[in-house]
Amino acid sequence: MPEPAQRSDREFLPSANQALANLEQATGKPVLIQEDQDLKVLATIHRAGAEESCHLLRLKGSSDHISDYLITFECRMALRDGPEPKAVVREKREARERVISEVEKLHRQLPLAKARDLGKFLYNGLIVQLRSTGPGLLVDRWIREHCPDLREAQARSIETQITENLGVLQAGTRTNFPARVYNASVAMNAAYAVFGGDLLGKPHLGVPYVSQGHGELARRLIATALGDGETTPADRQIIDAWSAELGISSWYDWIERTA
């Protein structure tokens, strides 16, 4: 297990300190920060349940204030539905098994156990992407508007992520994935890239997706997430609307979670 990173190990930027304080004040529970180099993503937060004493925010580790941006982003994501109990996405076994079965057929050269592991990885990754990408657009817009001390770090992080995601557009990649998994994931990547290009004033970031025909769907997903300018959609509204657009509405359930 990674060792807890003490809040006092270094001085966070004001926006990161404020985000941590806001989450702690809203929920009455502290945030424990851990650095974990084995983390599959840059950062993730586990919001404390009723029987848990603290929230766990894990970071893969980064420098030049990228971690301040990630801390702020994860705390804002955790606060989107407020301090009260909320519904959360639960993976659906039958949907996961369908993906696993498709992966087994696509990769007959793999041992069965490895094919199953790959199928689980792809299904779980898609659900995480669905759960986080749409609501994350709203959080990134808020950070851009309210956290001038994070502007440079946010820009670097978003541009790096968009660039790293471009690998899925390479010729031949599509045939390695079940069609609905690939199409849904690329559409969400496209929405992130087009949104990020708009947010940072670098529209070229979305061009690789637009040039391959993903621009129209990306714009629809972005519009759904950002709302009409007067009301901000809740996470559940965004996730359900995106899943309908992507043809994966039956791939998850909602369950009530106590705070």
PDB file of N, CA, C and O in Angstrom, residues 89 124-135 184 188 235 238-244 246 248-249 251-252:
ATOM      1  N   VAL A  89     -23.237   5.127  -9.916  1.00  0.00           N
ATOM      2  CA  VAL A  89     -23.259   4.129 -10.975  1.00  0.00           C
ATOM      3  C   VAL A  89     -22.751   2.795 -10.440  1.00  0.00           C
ATOM      4  O   VAL A  89     -21.731   2.741  -9.751  1.00  0.00           O
ATOM      5  N   ASN A 124     -14.758  -2.020 -17.480  1.00  0.00           N
ATOM      6  CA  ASN A 124     -14.620  -1.141 -16.310  1.00  0.00           C
ATOM      7  C   ASN A 124     -14.105   0.236 -16.706  1.00  0.00           C
ATOM      8  O   ASN A 124     -14.575   1.258 -16.193  1.00  0.00           O
ATOM      9  N   GLY A 125     -13.144   0.254 -17.631  1.00  0.00           N
ATOM     10  CA  GLY A 125     -12.606   1.537 -18.071  1.00  0.00           C
ATOM     11  C   GLY A 125     -13.648   2.394 -18.759  1.00  0.00           C
ATOM     12  O   GLY A 125     -13.684   3.617 -18.579  1.00  0.00           O
ATOM     13  N   LEU A 126     -14.512   1.764 -19.537  1.00  0.00           N
ATOM     14  CA  LEU A 126     -15.559   2.522 -20.233  1.00  0.00           C
ATOM     15  C   LEU A 126     -16.555   3.114 -19.240  1.00  0.00           C
ATOM     16  O   LEU A 126     -16.991   4.265 -19.391  1.00  0.00           O
ATOM     17  N   ILE A 127     -16.919   2.345 -18.212  1.00  0.00           N
ATOM     18  CA  ILE A 127     -17.858   2.848 -17.214  1.00  0.00           C
ATOM     19  C   ILE A 127     -17.246   4.011 -16.440  1.00  0.00           C
ATOM     20  O   ILE A 127     -17.918   5.011 -16.151  1.00  0.00           O
ATOM     21  N   VAL A 128     -15.979   3.901 -16.089  1.00  0.00           N
ATOM     22  CA  VAL A 128     -15.298   5.012 -15.413  1.00  0.00           C
ATOM     23  C   VAL A 128     -15.278   6.243 -16.321  1.00  0.00           C
ATOM     24  O   VAL A 128     -15.526   7.372 -15.873  1.00  0.00           O
ATOM     25  N   GLN A 129     -14.991   6.043 -17.593  1.00  0.00           N
ATOM     26  CA  GLN A 129     -14.970   7.153 -18.547  1.00  0.00           C
ATOM     27  C   GLN A 129     -16.345   7.808 -18.657  1.00  0.00           C
ATOM     28  O   GLN A 129     -16.460   9.042 -18.652  1.00  0.00           O
ATOM     29  N   LEU A 130     -17.377   6.998 -18.730  1.00  0.00           N
ATOM     30  CA  LEU A 130     -18.744   7.523 -18.795  1.00  0.00           C
ATOM     31  C   LEU A 130     -19.100   8.294 -17.533  1.00  0.00           C
ATOM     32  O   LEU A 130     -19.723   9.359 -17.588  1.00  0.00           O
ATOM     33  N   ARG A 131     -18.690   7.775 -16.400  1.00  0.00           N
ATOM     34  CA  ARG A 131     -19.029   8.358 -15.110  1.00  0.00           C
ATOM     35  C   ARG A 131     -18.336   9.704 -14.887  1.00  0.00           C
ATOM     36  O   ARG A 131     -18.845  10.559 -14.155  1.00  0.00           O
ATOM     37  N   SER A 132     -17.179   9.885 -15.508  1.00  0.00           N
ATOM     38  CA  SER A 132     -16.358  11.047 -15.161  1.00  0.00           C
ATOM     39  C   SER A 132     -16.216  12.105 -16.250  1.00  0.00           C
ATOM     40  O   SER A 132     -16.068  13.290 -15.936  1.00  0.00           O
ATOM     41  N   THR A 133     -16.266  11.705 -17.512  1.00  0.00           N
ATOM     42  CA  THR A 133     -15.925  12.667 -18.568  1.00  0.00           C
ATOM     43  C   THR A 133     -16.920  13.805 -18.672  1.00  0.00           C
ATOM     44  O   THR A 133     -16.527  14.988 -18.699  1.00  0.00           O
ATOM     45  N   GLY A 134     -18.213  13.505 -18.760  1.00  0.00           N
ATOM     46  CA  GLY A 134     -19.213  14.558 -18.907  1.00  0.00           C
ATOM     47  C   GLY A 134     -19.238  15.526 -17.738  1.00  0.00           C
ATOM     48  O   GLY A 134     -19.081  16.750 -17.914  1.00  0.00           O
ATOM     49  N   PRO A 135     -19.427  15.030 -16.495  1.00  0.00           N
ATOM     50  CA  PRO A 135     -19.368  15.927 -15.344  1.00  0.00           C
ATOM     51  C   PRO A 135     -18.036  16.664 -15.245  1.00  0.00           C
ATOM     52  O   PRO A 135     -17.974  17.813 -14.812  1.00  0.00           O
ATOM     53  N   ALA A 184     -17.924   4.171 -28.306  1.00  0.00           N
ATOM     54  CA  ALA A 184     -18.306   4.998 -27.163  1.00  0.00           C
ATOM     55  C   ALA A 184     -17.095   5.702 -26.574  1.00  0.00           C
ATOM     56  O   ALA A 184     -17.143   6.891 -26.245  1.00  0.00           O
ATOM     57  N   MET A 188     -16.314   9.853 -26.478  1.00  0.00           N
ATOM     58  CA  MET A 188     -16.041  10.620 -25.256  1.00  0.00           C
ATOM     59  C   MET A 188     -14.679  11.293 -25.325  1.00  0.00           C
ATOM     60  O   MET A 188     -14.511  12.438 -24.866  1.00  0.00           O
ATOM     61  N   ASP A 235     -25.020  15.162 -12.374  1.00  0.00           N
ATOM     62  CA  ASP A 235     -24.232  14.070 -12.940  1.00  0.00           C
ATOM     63  C   ASP A 235     -25.116  13.000 -13.568  1.00  0.00           C
ATOM     64  O   ASP A 235     -24.831  12.506 -14.661  1.00  0.00           O
ATOM     65  N   ILE A 238     -26.421  13.924 -16.969  1.00  0.00           N
ATOM     66  CA  ILE A 238     -25.373  13.900 -17.993  1.00  0.00           C
ATOM     67  C   ILE A 238     -25.041  12.468 -18.379  1.00  0.00           C
ATOM     68  O   ILE A 238     -24.982  12.118 -19.563  1.00  0.00           O
ATOM     69  N   ILE A 239     -24.824  11.625 -17.384  1.00  0.00           N
ATOM     70  CA  ILE A 239     -24.419  10.241 -17.639  1.00  0.00           C
ATOM     71  C   ILE A 239     -25.497   9.493 -18.413  1.00  0.00           C
ATOM     72  O   ILE A 239     -25.204   8.781 -19.388  1.00  0.00           O
ATOM     73  N   ASP A 240     -26.751   9.649 -18.005  1.00  0.00           N
ATOM     74  CA  ASP A 240     -27.834   8.954 -18.707  1.00  0.00           C
ATOM     75  C   ASP A 240     -27.996   9.463 -20.142  1.00  0.00           C
ATOM     76  O   ASP A 240     -28.253   8.678 -21.063  1.00  0.00           O
ATOM     77  N   ALA A 241     -27.848  10.772 -20.323  1.00  0.00           N
ATOM     78  CA  ALA A 241     -27.978  11.335 -21.676  1.00  0.00           C
ATOM     79  C   ALA A 241     -26.821  10.871 -22.563  1.00  0.00           C
ATOM     80  O   ALA A 241     -27.022  10.508 -23.730  1.00  0.00           O
ATOM     81  N   TRP A 242     -25.619  10.871 -22.027  1.00  0.00           N
ATOM     82  CA  TRP A 242     -24.468  10.411 -22.802  1.00  0.00           C
ATOM     83  C   TRP A 242     -24.606   8.933 -23.152  1.00  0.00           C
ATOM     84  O   TRP A 242     -24.344   8.527 -24.277  1.00  0.00           O
ATOM     85  N   SER A 243     -25.005   8.117 -22.185  1.00  0.00           N
ATOM     86  CA  SER A 243     -25.107   6.677 -22.457  1.00  0.00           C
ATOM     87  C   SER A 243     -26.156   6.397 -23.527  1.00  0.00           C
ATOM     88  O   SER A 243     -26.003   5.470 -24.337  1.00  0.00           O
ATOM     89  N   ALA A 244     -27.233   7.188 -23.547  1.00  0.00           N
ATOM     90  CA  ALA A 244     -28.255   7.031 -24.586  1.00  0.00           C
ATOM     91  C   ALA A 244     -27.671   7.355 -25.960  1.00  0.00           C
ATOM     92  O   ALA A 244     -27.909   6.638 -26.945  1.00  0.00           O
ATOM     93  N   LEU A 246     -24.627   7.088 -26.809  1.00  0.00           N
ATOM     94  CA  LEU A 246     -23.562   6.138 -27.129  1.00  0.00           C
ATOM     95  C   LEU A 246     -24.054   4.702 -27.254  1.00  0.00           C
ATOM     96  O   LEU A 246     -23.268   3.801 -27.568  1.00  0.00           O
ATOM     97  N   ILE A 248     -25.245   2.694 -24.816  1.00  0.00           N
ATOM     98  CA  ILE A 248     -24.838   1.814 -23.718  1.00  0.00           C
ATOM     99  C   ILE A 248     -25.691   2.070 -22.466  1.00  0.00           C
ATOM    100  O   ILE A 248     -25.232   1.862 -21.342  1.00  0.00           O
ATOM    101  N   SER A 249     -26.927   2.477 -22.659  1.00  0.00           N
ATOM    102  CA  SER A 249     -27.792   2.789 -21.518  1.00  0.00           C
ATOM    103  C   SER A 249     -28.025   1.584 -20.607  1.00  0.00           C
ATOM    104  O   SER A 249     -28.255   1.753 -19.403  1.00  0.00           O
ATOM    105  N   TRP A 251     -25.914  -0.691 -19.766  1.00  0.00           N
ATOM    106  CA  TRP A 251     -24.649  -1.254 -19.299  1.00  0.00           C
ATOM    107  C   TRP A 251     -24.360  -0.963 -17.832  1.00  0.00           C
ATOM    108  O   TRP A 251     -23.318  -1.350 -17.314  1.00  0.00           O
ATOM    109  N   TYR A 252     -25.259  -0.282 -17.133  1.00  0.00           N
ATOM    110  CA  TYR A 252     -25.022   0.061 -15.725  1.00  0.00           C
ATOM    111  C   TYR A 252     -26.357   0.275 -15.027  1.00  0.00           C
ATOM    112  O   TYR A 252     -27.405   0.409 -15.659  1.00  0.00           O
TER     113      TYR A 252
END
